[in-house]
C-alpha cells in the first residue's frame, strides 16, 4: 500500500490521527453473479485501498471528509437512518451494525483517501464499508471475526445503499492476503485461501471508464430472475441444479430466465473447474475458463456492454502468442472493468496495446494496471 495514501488521509484531518484503517478493493478472477446463488467465487484483494485517518473529537458526532465529495455529519447518539450525502450511507450502515451489536461509538473526525476507482466494478463500496468497520474496531479497541465483519458490511450495503449484493466483495476485502486468492463457498460461507504466487503470471485490470445507468436496476433484476428460476426448478439451492433440470423446466422459465439459469449453472461448474486447474497449476485452462465465463455473462446473463466486450476482445486477440491466457469482464457489469490473466514478462506491452486499441476505438481513456493479491482490511495505526 502506498504511504502516499496514508499521508493524504492524515493531512486531511485537522488533528493528529490516533487510528488509521485501510481496506482494499477486489477483482474477481472467476465466478461472476453467483455469490448470491450459492456458488463459488474466486476474487482477490487488490493493491488499491481506501484509507481512513481518524481521531476522537469529544462529541457525539462523526465528522467525515473525502476528497471531491461533500462533507458528512453523523449523529451517533440516535439510531442511524439513510441520509445525505449519498456516500455517508455506507458509513452510516456500518455504524448501525456496530450500534446494534451494543457498542457505543465515540464522536470522531475522519478523513477518507482512496486509490480504488469508484463505480468501476472493483468494489470501492466494500472497501469503504470494510475500512469503516476496521476503523470502528480501532476506535472501540475491539475486534470482530473477519466473517462477522464482512457480513456486517454486506448488511450495511443492503440496508443503507439498497444494493442487494452477495457476500463476495466484503469477504474479499476482509479476508484478502498477499499471494492468495480468496475462494469463497457462498453456500457455506467458508473461505479457502488459495496460493496465487507464480511470478511468471500477472493479472491486468482494465477500467473501461464507462458506467451505464442500467447498473442500478439491472443488478437487482438479475438477482430476482435467479430467485424466480430456482423456485420454478424447485430446488433449495443452485448447488444441486443441473443443466438437465434447467432444460426440463424450459417452458416454465421462458427463454430469458432460462438463459439466466444457464449462466448460474455453467458458471458454478466453471469456477469449480478453475479451482481444479489452479490446484494442478494449469493456468492455460484457467484462462480458457475465464474466456468462457465472459461469453456466458455477455450472452446468457447479459450484464456486459460494448466497451467491456471490446476490452476483452482486444486482450483475447493479443492471444497466447502475445502472452494472454484469458480475459473477461469482472464485477457487476454494465461497464466497469475487465480482468486479464497473462504472462508477467508481457504484461507491460499487453497494457500498452490494450490502452491504445481501446482509446482509438472509443475515444475514451481507460485506466489499466496490473495487480497482485494483497492484504485485506487492517489497522495501520495502532499497528
Ligand atoms: P463499486 O463498488 O464498483 O466501486 P458502487 O456503486 O458499488 O461501485 O460504489 C461506489 C460508491 O461508493 C460511490 O458512489 C460512493 O458513494 C462510495 N465511495 C467510493 N469511493 C469513495 C471514497 N473514496 N470516499 C467516499 N465514498 C466513496
Ligand atoms: Mg459496489
mmCIF file of C-alpha atoms and ligand atoms in Angstrom:
data_model
loop_
_atom_site.group_PDB
_atom_site.id
_atom_site.type_symbol
_atom_site.label_atom_id
_atom_site.label_comp_id
_atom_site.label_asym_id
_atom_site.label_seq_id
_atom_site.Cartn_x
_atom_site.Cartn_y
_atom_site.Cartn_z
ATOM 1 C CA UNK A 1 0.000 0.000 0.000
ATOM 2 C CA UNK A 2 1.252 3.453 -0.802
ATOM 3 C CA UNK A 3 2.353 5.619 2.064
ATOM 4 C CA UNK A 4 1.052 8.499 -0.056
ATOM 5 C CA UNK A 5 -2.491 7.432 0.632
ATOM 6 C CA UNK A 6 -1.868 7.319 4.382
ATOM 7 C CA UNK A 7 -0.234 10.757 4.236
ATOM 8 C CA UNK A 8 -3.189 12.170 2.279
ATOM 9 C CA UNK A 9 -5.670 10.829 4.808
ATOM 10 C CA UNK A 10 -3.602 12.153 7.732
ATOM 11 C CA UNK A 11 -3.207 15.556 6.090
ATOM 12 C CA UNK A 12 -6.970 15.909 5.638
ATOM 13 C CA UNK A 13 -7.530 15.647 9.381
ATOM 14 C CA UNK A 14 -7.289 18.821 11.467
ATOM 15 C CA UNK A 15 -5.724 16.944 14.408
ATOM 16 C CA UNK A 16 -3.192 14.109 14.690
ATOM 17 C CA UNK A 17 -4.700 10.752 13.716
ATOM 18 C CA UNK A 18 -4.894 8.195 16.509
ATOM 19 C CA UNK A 19 -6.475 5.434 14.423
ATOM 20 C CA UNK A 20 -5.827 4.670 10.742
ATOM 21 C CA UNK A 21 -7.653 1.880 8.923
ATOM 22 C CA UNK A 22 -7.239 0.518 5.397
ATOM 23 C CA UNK A 23 -9.303 -1.843 3.265
ATOM 24 C CA UNK A 24 -8.767 -2.900 -0.355
ATOM 25 C CA UNK A 25 -10.973 -3.186 -3.414
ATOM 26 C CA UNK A 26 -11.105 -6.523 -5.175
ATOM 27 C CA UNK A 27 -11.016 -8.142 -8.564
ATOM 28 C CA UNK A 28 -12.816 -11.388 -9.282
ATOM 29 C CA UNK A 29 -10.921 -13.932 -11.397
ATOM 30 C CA UNK A 30 -13.962 -16.121 -11.996
ATOM 31 C CA UNK A 31 -17.400 -16.895 -10.551
ATOM 32 C CA UNK A 32 -19.487 -13.843 -11.510
ATOM 33 C CA UNK A 33 -23.002 -13.060 -10.332
ATOM 34 C CA UNK A 34 -23.137 -16.347 -8.427
ATOM 35 C CA UNK A 35 -22.215 -15.200 -4.937
ATOM 36 C CA UNK A 36 -25.957 -14.674 -4.391
ATOM 37 C CA UNK A 37 -26.656 -18.090 -5.953
ATOM 38 C CA UNK A 38 -24.769 -20.335 -3.504
ATOM 39 C CA UNK A 39 -21.900 -20.559 -6.000
ATOM 40 C CA UNK A 40 -18.125 -20.446 -5.659
ATOM 41 C CA UNK A 41 -16.254 -17.232 -6.383
ATOM 42 C CA UNK A 42 -12.555 -16.539 -6.705
ATOM 43 C CA UNK A 43 -11.674 -12.893 -6.076
ATOM 44 C CA UNK A 44 -8.546 -11.389 -4.592
ATOM 45 C CA UNK A 45 -7.925 -8.163 -2.694
ATOM 46 C CA UNK A 46 -6.098 -5.724 -4.973
ATOM 47 C CA UNK A 47 -3.321 -3.317 -4.129
ATOM 48 C CA UNK A 48 -5.781 -0.394 -4.146
ATOM 49 C CA UNK A 49 -7.137 0.829 -0.832
ATOM 50 C CA UNK A 50 -9.442 3.168 0.982
ATOM 51 C CA UNK A 51 -7.560 4.585 3.965
ATOM 52 C CA UNK A 52 -9.277 6.412 6.835
ATOM 53 C CA UNK A 53 -7.380 8.556 9.323
ATOM 54 C CA UNK A 54 -9.354 9.435 12.434
ATOM 55 C CA UNK A 55 -9.265 10.874 15.933
ATOM 56 C CA UNK A 56 -11.882 11.166 18.662
ATOM 57 C CA UNK A 57 -13.440 14.644 18.895
ATOM 58 C CA UNK A 58 -15.112 14.562 22.348
ATOM 59 C CA UNK A 59 -18.565 14.959 20.830
ATOM 60 C CA UNK A 60 -21.385 12.620 19.817
ATOM 61 C CA UNK A 61 -20.853 13.279 16.119
ATOM 62 C CA UNK A 62 -18.825 11.708 13.352
ATOM 63 C CA UNK A 63 -17.465 14.398 11.039
ATOM 64 C CA UNK A 64 -16.315 12.903 7.761
ATOM 65 C CA UNK A 65 -14.480 14.224 4.727
ATOM 66 C CA UNK A 66 -13.453 12.592 1.457
ATOM 67 C CA UNK A 67 -11.711 14.494 -1.344
ATOM 68 C CA UNK A 68 -14.066 15.742 -4.027
ATOM 69 C CA UNK A 69 -17.212 14.777 -2.086
ATOM 70 C CA UNK A 70 -19.439 16.787 0.266
ATOM 71 C CA UNK A 71 -18.531 16.531 3.969
ATOM 72 C CA UNK A 72 -20.807 14.391 6.128
ATOM 73 C CA UNK A 73 -22.059 14.793 9.676
ATOM 74 C CA UNK A 74 -23.445 11.773 11.506
ATOM 75 C CA UNK A 75 -25.222 11.968 14.865
ATOM 76 C CA UNK A 76 -24.024 8.975 16.880
ATOM 77 C CA UNK A 77 -26.493 9.477 19.719
ATOM 78 C CA UNK A 78 -29.520 8.351 17.674
ATOM 79 C CA UNK A 79 -30.380 5.279 15.585
ATOM 80 C CA UNK A 80 -28.915 5.521 12.066
ATOM 81 C CA UNK A 81 -31.049 6.345 9.045
ATOM 82 C CA UNK A 82 -30.420 6.819 5.337
ATOM 83 C CA UNK A 83 -29.469 10.436 4.689
ATOM 84 C CA UNK A 84 -27.254 12.792 2.685
ATOM 85 C CA UNK A 85 -24.661 12.867 1.253
ATOM 86 C CA UNK A 86 -25.053 9.590 -0.590
ATOM 87 C CA UNK A 87 -21.597 8.252 0.286
ATOM 88 C CA UNK A 88 -22.189 8.692 4.008
ATOM 89 C CA UNK A 89 -24.787 5.914 3.894
ATOM 90 C CA UNK A 90 -22.114 3.225 3.609
ATOM 91 C CA UNK A 91 -20.583 4.631 6.797
ATOM 92 C CA UNK A 92 -23.975 5.016 8.492
ATOM 93 C CA UNK A 93 -24.777 1.395 7.667
ATOM 94 C CA UNK A 94 -21.591 0.143 9.300
ATOM 95 C CA UNK A 95 -22.112 2.373 12.343
ATOM 96 C CA UNK A 96 -25.639 0.956 12.561
ATOM 97 C CA UNK A 97 -24.223 -2.574 12.573
ATOM 98 C CA UNK A 98 -21.866 -1.774 15.472
ATOM 99 C CA UNK A 99 -24.593 0.010 17.420
ATOM 100 C CA UNK A 100 -26.864 -2.989 17.025
ATOM 101 C CA UNK A 101 -24.097 -5.130 18.496
ATOM 102 C CA UNK A 102 -24.415 -2.887 21.553
ATOM 103 C CA UNK A 103 -21.360 -0.678 21.038
ATOM 104 C CA UNK A 104 -21.438 2.985 21.932
ATOM 105 C CA UNK A 105 -19.359 4.771 19.333
ATOM 106 C CA UNK A 106 -17.431 7.839 20.495
ATOM 107 C CA UNK A 107 -17.536 11.010 18.377
ATOM 108 C CA UNK A 108 -14.705 11.182 15.855
ATOM 109 C CA UNK A 109 -13.325 13.150 12.925
ATOM 110 C CA UNK A 110 -12.253 11.101 9.910
ATOM 111 C CA UNK A 111 -10.668 11.756 6.545
ATOM 112 C CA UNK A 112 -11.003 9.196 3.735
ATOM 113 C CA UNK A 113 -8.419 8.789 0.949
ATOM 114 C CA UNK A 114 -8.770 6.277 -1.867
ATOM 115 C CA UNK A 115 -6.897 4.625 -4.712
ATOM 116 C CA UNK A 116 -9.851 2.361 -5.599
ATOM 117 C CA UNK A 117 -11.624 3.812 -8.629
ATOM 118 C CA UNK A 118 -15.302 4.272 -7.709
ATOM 119 C CA UNK A 119 -18.077 2.633 -9.703
ATOM 120 C CA UNK A 120 -15.512 0.664 -11.717
ATOM 121 C CA UNK A 121 -16.509 -2.844 -10.671
ATOM 122 C CA UNK A 122 -13.594 -3.058 -8.224
ATOM 123 C CA UNK A 123 -15.804 -2.625 -5.180
ATOM 124 C CA UNK A 124 -14.885 0.719 -3.745
ATOM 125 C CA UNK A 125 -18.141 0.336 -1.806
ATOM 126 C CA UNK A 126 -16.924 -2.774 0.037
ATOM 127 C CA UNK A 127 -13.541 -1.100 0.607
ATOM 128 C CA UNK A 128 -15.399 1.851 2.142
ATOM 129 C CA UNK A 129 -17.509 -0.363 4.395
ATOM 130 C CA UNK A 130 -14.668 -2.642 5.477
ATOM 131 C CA UNK A 131 -12.320 0.294 6.137
ATOM 132 C CA UNK A 132 -15.056 1.920 8.225
ATOM 133 C CA UNK A 133 -15.666 -1.275 10.207
ATOM 134 C CA UNK A 134 -11.930 -1.639 10.818
ATOM 135 C CA UNK A 135 -11.744 1.978 11.939
ATOM 136 C CA UNK A 136 -14.575 1.426 14.422
ATOM 137 C CA UNK A 137 -12.787 -1.651 15.759
ATOM 138 C CA UNK A 138 -9.748 0.550 16.315
ATOM 139 C CA UNK A 139 -11.721 3.364 17.956
ATOM 140 C CA UNK A 140 -13.530 0.908 20.246
ATOM 141 C CA UNK A 141 -10.498 -1.277 20.928
ATOM 142 C CA UNK A 142 -12.372 -4.417 19.908
ATOM 143 C CA UNK A 143 -12.122 -6.880 17.055
ATOM 144 C CA UNK A 144 -14.840 -8.776 15.254
ATOM 145 C CA UNK A 145 -14.090 -12.013 13.470
ATOM 146 C CA UNK A 146 -13.405 -11.476 9.764
ATOM 147 C CA UNK A 147 -16.625 -13.214 8.858
ATOM 148 C CA UNK A 148 -18.667 -11.197 11.321
ATOM 149 C CA UNK A 149 -17.144 -8.003 9.951
ATOM 150 C CA UNK A 150 -17.751 -8.938 6.308
ATOM 151 C CA UNK A 151 -21.383 -9.869 6.983
ATOM 152 C CA UNK A 152 -21.969 -6.664 8.946
ATOM 153 C CA UNK A 153 -20.594 -4.693 5.978
ATOM 154 C CA UNK A 154 -22.752 -6.609 3.489
ATOM 155 C CA UNK A 155 -25.822 -5.780 5.589
ATOM 156 C CA UNK A 156 -24.784 -2.107 5.565
ATOM 157 C CA UNK A 157 -24.754 -2.196 1.764
ATOM 158 C CA UNK A 158 -28.157 -3.901 1.652
ATOM 159 C CA UNK A 159 -29.899 -1.677 4.180
ATOM 160 C CA UNK A 160 -28.247 1.694 3.644
ATOM 161 C CA UNK A 161 -27.120 1.682 -0.026
ATOM 162 C CA UNK A 162 -30.047 -0.502 -1.114
ATOM 163 C CA UNK A 163 -27.772 -2.747 -3.186
ATOM 164 C CA UNK A 164 -28.776 -6.433 -2.721
ATOM 165 C CA UNK A 165 -25.167 -7.655 -3.108
ATOM 166 C CA UNK A 166 -23.864 -11.131 -2.343
ATOM 167 C CA UNK A 167 -21.025 -11.795 0.084
ATOM 168 C CA UNK A 168 -18.084 -11.720 -2.341
ATOM 169 C CA UNK A 169 -16.942 -8.119 -2.140
ATOM 170 C CA UNK A 170 -16.873 -7.741 1.617
ATOM 171 C CA UNK A 171 -15.335 -11.207 2.105
ATOM 172 C CA UNK A 172 -12.572 -10.417 -0.412
ATOM 173 C CA UNK A 173 -11.820 -7.051 1.188
ATOM 174 C CA UNK A 174 -11.738 -8.591 4.671
ATOM 175 C CA UNK A 175 -10.079 -11.984 4.119
ATOM 176 C CA UNK A 176 -7.581 -10.926 1.411
ATOM 177 C CA UNK A 177 -3.930 -11.838 1.900
ATOM 178 C CA UNK A 178 -0.784 -11.338 -0.118
ATOM 179 C CA UNK A 179 -0.335 -14.008 -2.787
ATOM 180 C CA UNK A 180 -3.671 -15.637 -2.030
ATOM 181 C CA UNK A 181 -6.972 -15.832 -3.872
ATOM 182 C CA UNK A 182 -9.991 -15.717 -1.597
ATOM 183 C CA UNK A 183 -12.035 -18.680 -2.748
ATOM 184 C CA UNK A 184 -15.480 -18.472 -1.169
ATOM 185 C CA UNK A 185 -18.087 -21.183 -0.978
ATOM 186 C CA UNK A 186 -21.081 -18.868 -0.910
ATOM 187 C CA UNK A 187 -23.386 -21.621 0.324
ATOM 188 C CA UNK A 188 -21.429 -22.492 3.477
ATOM 189 C CA UNK A 189 -19.724 -19.053 3.625
ATOM 190 C CA UNK A 190 -16.423 -20.882 4.001
ATOM 191 C CA UNK A 191 -13.244 -19.189 2.818
ATOM 192 C CA UNK A 192 -10.234 -21.017 1.396
ATOM 193 C CA UNK A 193 -7.087 -19.010 0.730
ATOM 194 C CA UNK A 194 -5.641 -20.410 -2.491
ATOM 195 C CA UNK A 195 -1.954 -19.746 -3.255
ATOM 196 C CA UNK A 196 -1.511 -17.496 -6.294
ATOM 197 C CA UNK A 197 2.101 -16.506 -6.406
ATOM 198 C CA UNK A 198 3.552 -17.732 -9.687
ATOM 199 C CA UNK A 199 5.985 -14.929 -10.599
ATOM 200 C CA UNK A 200 5.563 -15.739 -14.300
ATOM 201 C CA UNK A 201 1.919 -14.664 -14.230
ATOM 202 C CA UNK A 202 0.247 -11.282 -13.973
ATOM 203 C CA UNK A 203 -3.332 -10.074 -13.660
ATOM 204 C CA UNK A 204 -4.264 -6.951 -15.602
ATOM 205 C CA UNK A 205 -7.255 -4.873 -14.579
ATOM 206 C CA UNK A 206 -8.699 -2.586 -17.240
ATOM 207 C CA UNK A 207 -11.240 0.024 -16.166
ATOM 208 C CA UNK A 208 -13.246 0.948 -19.276
ATOM 209 C CA UNK A 209 -14.237 4.196 -17.566
ATOM 210 C CA UNK A 210 -17.829 3.716 -18.616
ATOM 211 C CA UNK A 211 -20.680 3.124 -16.215
ATOM 212 C CA UNK A 212 -24.093 2.558 -17.758
ATOM 213 C CA UNK A 213 -27.204 3.660 -15.936
ATOM 214 C CA UNK A 214 -28.733 0.208 -16.188
ATOM 215 C CA UNK A 215 -26.382 -0.989 -13.442
ATOM 216 C CA UNK A 216 -28.662 0.316 -10.724
ATOM 217 C CA UNK A 217 -31.793 -1.682 -11.516
ATOM 218 C CA UNK A 218 -30.037 -4.308 -13.642
ATOM 219 C CA UNK A 219 -28.321 -5.996 -10.717
ATOM 220 C CA UNK A 220 -31.499 -6.335 -8.671
ATOM 221 C CA UNK A 221 -33.432 -7.669 -11.683
ATOM 222 C CA UNK A 222 -30.770 -10.312 -12.366
ATOM 223 C CA UNK A 223 -30.908 -11.356 -8.752
ATOM 224 C CA UNK A 224 -34.686 -11.592 -8.825
ATOM 225 C CA UNK A 225 -34.652 -13.662 -12.014
ATOM 226 C CA UNK A 226 -32.258 -16.170 -10.479
ATOM 227 C CA UNK A 227 -34.538 -16.469 -7.442
ATOM 228 C CA UNK A 228 -37.598 -16.994 -9.634
ATOM 229 C CA UNK A 229 -35.760 -19.591 -11.710
ATOM 230 C CA UNK A 230 -34.651 -21.531 -8.647
ATOM 231 C CA UNK A 231 -38.217 -21.557 -7.302
ATOM 232 C CA UNK A 232 -39.575 -22.749 -10.672
ATOM 233 C CA UNK A 233 -36.971 -25.523 -10.846
ATOM 234 C CA UNK A 234 -37.979 -26.474 -7.320
ATOM 235 C CA UNK A 235 -34.571 -26.739 -5.649
ATOM 236 C CA UNK A 236 -33.489 -25.217 -2.354
ATOM 237 C CA UNK A 237 -30.052 -24.279 -3.705
ATOM 238 C CA UNK A 238 -28.416 -23.705 -7.112
ATOM 239 C CA UNK A 239 -25.722 -26.074 -5.971
ATOM 240 C CA UNK A 240 -27.845 -29.115 -6.779
ATOM 241 C CA UNK A 241 -29.277 -27.809 -10.073
ATOM 242 C CA UNK A 242 -28.001 -29.409 -13.293
ATOM 243 C CA UNK A 243 -28.391 -28.282 -16.899
ATOM 244 C CA UNK A 244 -30.858 -31.148 -17.315
ATOM 245 C CA UNK A 245 -33.021 -29.571 -14.582
ATOM 246 C CA UNK A 246 -32.897 -26.256 -16.415
ATOM 247 C CA UNK A 247 -33.841 -27.904 -19.737
ATOM 248 C CA UNK A 248 -36.687 -29.833 -18.102
ATOM 249 C CA UNK A 249 -38.194 -26.589 -16.814
ATOM 250 C CA UNK A 250 -37.554 -24.652 -20.013
ATOM 251 C CA UNK A 251 -41.231 -23.927 -20.682
ATOM 252 C CA UNK A 252 -41.909 -22.667 -17.175
ATOM 253 C CA UNK A 253 -38.806 -20.490 -17.178
ATOM 254 C CA UNK A 254 -39.199 -18.927 -20.593
ATOM 255 C CA UNK A 255 -36.225 -18.110 -22.836
ATOM 256 C CA UNK A 256 -34.853 -15.149 -20.908
ATOM 257 C CA UNK A 257 -34.927 -16.644 -17.400
ATOM 258 C CA UNK A 258 -33.687 -19.947 -18.797
ATOM 259 C CA UNK A 259 -30.581 -18.207 -20.110
ATOM 260 C CA UNK A 260 -30.060 -16.578 -16.716
ATOM 261 C CA UNK A 261 -30.315 -20.026 -15.131
ATOM 262 C CA UNK A 262 -27.876 -21.492 -17.651
ATOM 263 C CA UNK A 263 -25.323 -18.834 -16.677
ATOM 264 C CA UNK A 264 -25.639 -19.714 -13.000
ATOM 265 C CA UNK A 265 -25.271 -23.478 -13.529
ATOM 266 C CA UNK A 266 -22.389 -23.225 -16.003
ATOM 267 C CA UNK A 267 -20.558 -20.526 -14.017
ATOM 268 C CA UNK A 268 -20.659 -22.626 -10.845
ATOM 269 C CA UNK A 269 -19.176 -25.521 -12.854
ATOM 270 C CA UNK A 270 -16.534 -23.261 -14.420
ATOM 271 C CA UNK A 271 -15.455 -21.938 -11.030
ATOM 272 C CA UNK A 272 -15.108 -25.466 -9.648
ATOM 273 C CA UNK A 273 -13.077 -26.358 -12.749
ATOM 274 C CA UNK A 274 -10.965 -23.244 -12.214
ATOM 275 C CA UNK A 275 -10.151 -24.349 -8.668
ATOM 276 C CA UNK A 276 -9.010 -27.714 -10.043
ATOM 277 C CA UNK A 277 -6.966 -26.014 -12.761
ATOM 278 C CA UNK A 278 -5.283 -23.823 -10.148
ATOM 279 C CA UNK A 279 -4.505 -26.800 -7.939
ATOM 280 C CA UNK A 280 -2.902 -28.504 -10.941
ATOM 281 C CA UNK A 281 -1.020 -25.348 -11.959
ATOM 282 C CA UNK A 282 -2.857 -25.417 -15.290
ATOM 283 C CA UNK A 283 -3.087 -21.700 -15.990
ATOM 284 C CA UNK A 284 -3.931 -22.191 -19.659
ATOM 285 C CA UNK A 285 -7.095 -23.963 -18.571
ATOM 286 C CA UNK A 286 -7.851 -21.184 -16.069
ATOM 287 C CA UNK A 287 -7.556 -18.694 -18.935
ATOM 288 C CA UNK A 288 -9.904 -20.716 -21.144
ATOM 289 C CA UNK A 289 -12.472 -20.817 -18.342
ATOM 290 C CA UNK A 290 -12.240 -17.031 -17.984
ATOM 291 C CA UNK A 291 -12.926 -16.635 -21.724
ATOM 292 C CA UNK A 292 -15.961 -18.924 -21.441
ATOM 293 C CA UNK A 293 -17.208 -17.024 -18.387
ATOM 294 C CA UNK A 294 -17.226 -13.819 -20.412
ATOM 295 C CA UNK A 295 -19.307 -15.364 -23.190
ATOM 296 C CA UNK A 296 -21.832 -16.595 -20.639
ATOM 297 C CA UNK A 297 -22.051 -13.172 -18.933
ATOM 298 C CA UNK A 298 -22.390 -11.481 -22.321
ATOM 299 C CA UNK A 299 -24.932 -13.772 -23.966
ATOM 300 C CA UNK A 300 -26.818 -15.580 -21.196
ATOM 301 C CA UNK A 301 -26.711 -13.195 -18.258
ATOM 302 C CA UNK A 302 -26.499 -10.037 -20.437
ATOM 303 C CA UNK A 303 -24.546 -7.908 -17.984
ATOM 304 C CA UNK A 304 -21.737 -6.921 -20.349
ATOM 305 C CA UNK A 305 -21.707 -3.897 -22.667
ATOM 306 C CA UNK A 306 -19.966 -2.764 -25.865
ATOM 307 C CA UNK A 307 -16.959 -1.319 -24.051
ATOM 308 C CA UNK A 308 -16.387 -4.400 -21.857
ATOM 309 C CA UNK A 309 -16.737 -6.693 -24.880
ATOM 310 C CA UNK A 310 -14.275 -4.538 -26.770
ATOM 311 C CA UNK A 311 -11.684 -4.523 -23.967
ATOM 312 C CA UNK A 312 -11.992 -8.298 -23.554
ATOM 313 C CA UNK A 313 -11.689 -8.930 -27.276
ATOM 314 C CA UNK A 314 -8.627 -6.685 -27.580
ATOM 315 C CA UNK A 315 -6.925 -8.788 -24.901
ATOM 316 C CA UNK A 316 -8.082 -12.074 -26.393
ATOM 317 C CA UNK A 317 -6.841 -11.057 -29.840
ATOM 318 C CA UNK A 318 -3.364 -10.461 -28.446
ATOM 319 C CA UNK A 319 -3.729 -14.134 -27.702
ATOM 320 C CA UNK A 320 -1.478 -16.839 -26.392
ATOM 321 C CA UNK A 321 1.361 -15.799 -28.712
ATOM 322 C CA UNK A 322 1.364 -12.344 -27.123
ATOM 323 C CA UNK A 323 1.169 -13.734 -23.592
ATOM 324 C CA UNK A 324 -2.594 -13.529 -22.902
ATOM 325 C CA UNK A 325 -4.141 -16.604 -21.261
ATOM 326 C CA UNK A 326 -7.718 -15.396 -20.799
ATOM 327 C CA UNK A 327 -9.899 -12.352 -20.262
ATOM 328 C CA UNK A 328 -13.364 -11.494 -19.033
ATOM 329 C CA UNK A 329 -15.472 -8.740 -17.538
ATOM 330 C CA UNK A 330 -15.290 -8.624 -13.742
ATOM 331 C CA UNK A 331 -17.743 -7.327 -11.142
ATOM 332 C CA UNK A 332 -21.402 -6.494 -11.636
ATOM 333 C CA UNK A 333 -21.048 -5.400 -15.254
ATOM 334 C CA UNK A 334 -22.826 -2.782 -17.407
ATOM 335 C CA UNK A 335 -19.452 -1.028 -17.562
ATOM 336 C CA UNK A 336 -16.607 -1.140 -15.099
ATOM 337 C CA UNK A 337 -13.564 -3.328 -15.501
ATOM 338 C CA UNK A 338 -12.153 -6.398 -17.195
ATOM 339 C CA UNK A 339 -9.610 -8.866 -15.832
ATOM 340 C CA UNK A 340 -6.895 -10.424 -17.995
ATOM 341 C CA UNK A 341 -4.614 -13.296 -16.996
ATOM 342 C CA UNK A 342 -1.261 -13.043 -18.775
ATOM 343 C CA UNK A 343 2.450 -13.772 -18.704
ATOM 344 C CA UNK A 344 4.212 -11.346 -16.428
ATOM 345 C CA UNK A 345 7.010 -10.763 -18.927
ATOM 346 C CA UNK A 346 4.498 -9.492 -21.497
ATOM 347 C CA UNK A 347 2.281 -7.509 -19.122
ATOM 348 C CA UNK A 348 3.665 -4.062 -19.942
ATOM 349 C CA UNK A 349 3.330 -4.484 -23.695
ATOM 350 C CA UNK A 350 -0.149 -6.006 -23.304
ATOM 351 C CA UNK A 351 -1.235 -2.986 -21.231
ATOM 352 C CA UNK A 352 0.088 -0.627 -23.909
ATOM 353 C CA UNK A 353 -1.708 -2.488 -26.690
ATOM 354 C CA UNK A 354 -4.969 -2.607 -24.739
ATOM 355 C CA UNK A 355 -4.827 1.075 -23.872
ATOM 356 C CA UNK A 356 -4.046 2.189 -27.425
ATOM 357 C CA UNK A 357 -6.613 -0.017 -29.149
ATOM 358 C CA UNK A 358 -9.391 0.829 -26.676
ATOM 359 C CA UNK A 359 -8.679 4.554 -26.866
ATOM 360 C CA UNK A 360 -8.644 4.508 -30.665
ATOM 361 C CA UNK A 361 -11.939 2.640 -30.889
ATOM 362 C CA UNK A 362 -13.867 4.582 -28.225
ATOM 363 C CA UNK A 363 -12.081 7.943 -27.757
ATOM 364 C CA UNK A 364 -12.218 7.044 -24.038
ATOM 365 C CA UNK A 365 -9.062 6.930 -21.912
ATOM 366 C CA UNK A 366 -9.094 3.679 -19.920
ATOM 367 C CA UNK A 367 -7.243 3.041 -16.651
ATOM 368 C CA UNK A 368 -5.198 -0.140 -16.978
ATOM 369 C CA UNK A 369 -2.842 -1.586 -14.381
ATOM 370 C CA UNK A 370 -1.623 -4.919 -13.103
ATOM 371 C CA UNK A 371 -2.308 -6.015 -9.558
ATOM 372 C CA UNK A 372 -1.339 -8.834 -7.225
ATOM 373 C CA UNK A 373 -3.290 -10.366 -4.346
ATOM 374 C CA UNK A 374 -2.810 -8.031 -1.400
ATOM 375 C CA UNK A 375 -3.500 -7.721 2.297
ATOM 376 C CA UNK A 376 -7.135 -7.373 3.387
ATOM 377 C CA UNK A 377 -8.648 -4.816 5.766
ATOM 378 C CA UNK A 378 -6.324 -3.913 8.639
ATOM 379 C CA UNK A 379 -5.375 -1.249 11.113
ATOM 380 C CA UNK A 380 -2.349 0.831 10.109
ATOM 381 C CA UNK A 381 -2.453 2.646 13.461
ATOM 382 C CA UNK A 382 -2.318 1.340 16.149
ATOM 383 C CA UNK A 383 -0.324 -1.235 14.136
HETATM 384 P P1 LIG B 1 -18.047 -0.012 -6.873
HETATM 385 O O1 LIG B 1 -18.277 -0.689 -5.575
HETATM 386 O O2 LIG B 1 -17.997 -0.965 -8.019
HETATM 387 O O3 LIG B 1 -16.852 0.889 -6.881
HETATM 388 P P2 LIG B 1 -20.543 1.208 -6.170
HETATM 389 O O4 LIG B 1 -21.535 1.994 -6.958
HETATM 390 O O5 LIG B 1 -20.997 -0.026 -5.504
HETATM 391 O O6 LIG B 1 -19.321 0.930 -7.144
HETATM 392 O O7 LIG B 1 -19.930 2.123 -5.027
HETATM 393 C C1 LIG B 1 -19.463 3.412 -5.356
HETATM 394 C C2 LIG B 1 -19.895 4.379 -4.252
HETATM 395 O O8 LIG B 1 -19.065 4.183 -3.093
HETATM 396 C C3 LIG B 1 -19.705 5.834 -4.624
HETATM 397 O O9 LIG B 1 -20.847 6.344 -5.289
HETATM 398 C C4 LIG B 1 -19.520 6.497 -3.274
HETATM 399 O O10 LIG B 1 -20.780 6.743 -2.677
HETATM 400 C C5 LIG B 1 -18.813 5.426 -2.472
HETATM 401 N N1 LIG B 1 -17.366 5.670 -2.482
HETATM 402 C C6 LIG B 1 -16.447 5.061 -3.249
HETATM 403 N N2 LIG B 1 -15.210 5.554 -3.004
HETATM 404 C C7 LIG B 1 -15.359 6.515 -2.063
HETATM 405 C C8 LIG B 1 -14.471 7.408 -1.387
HETATM 406 N N3 LIG B 1 -13.157 7.414 -1.637
HETATM 407 N N4 LIG B 1 -14.992 8.259 -0.477
HETATM 408 C C9 LIG B 1 -16.305 8.261 -0.222
HETATM 409 N N5 LIG B 1 -17.197 7.467 -0.824
HETATM 410 C C10 LIG B 1 -16.743 6.604 -1.738
HETATM 411 MG MG1 LIG B 2 -20.010 -1.782 -5.038
#
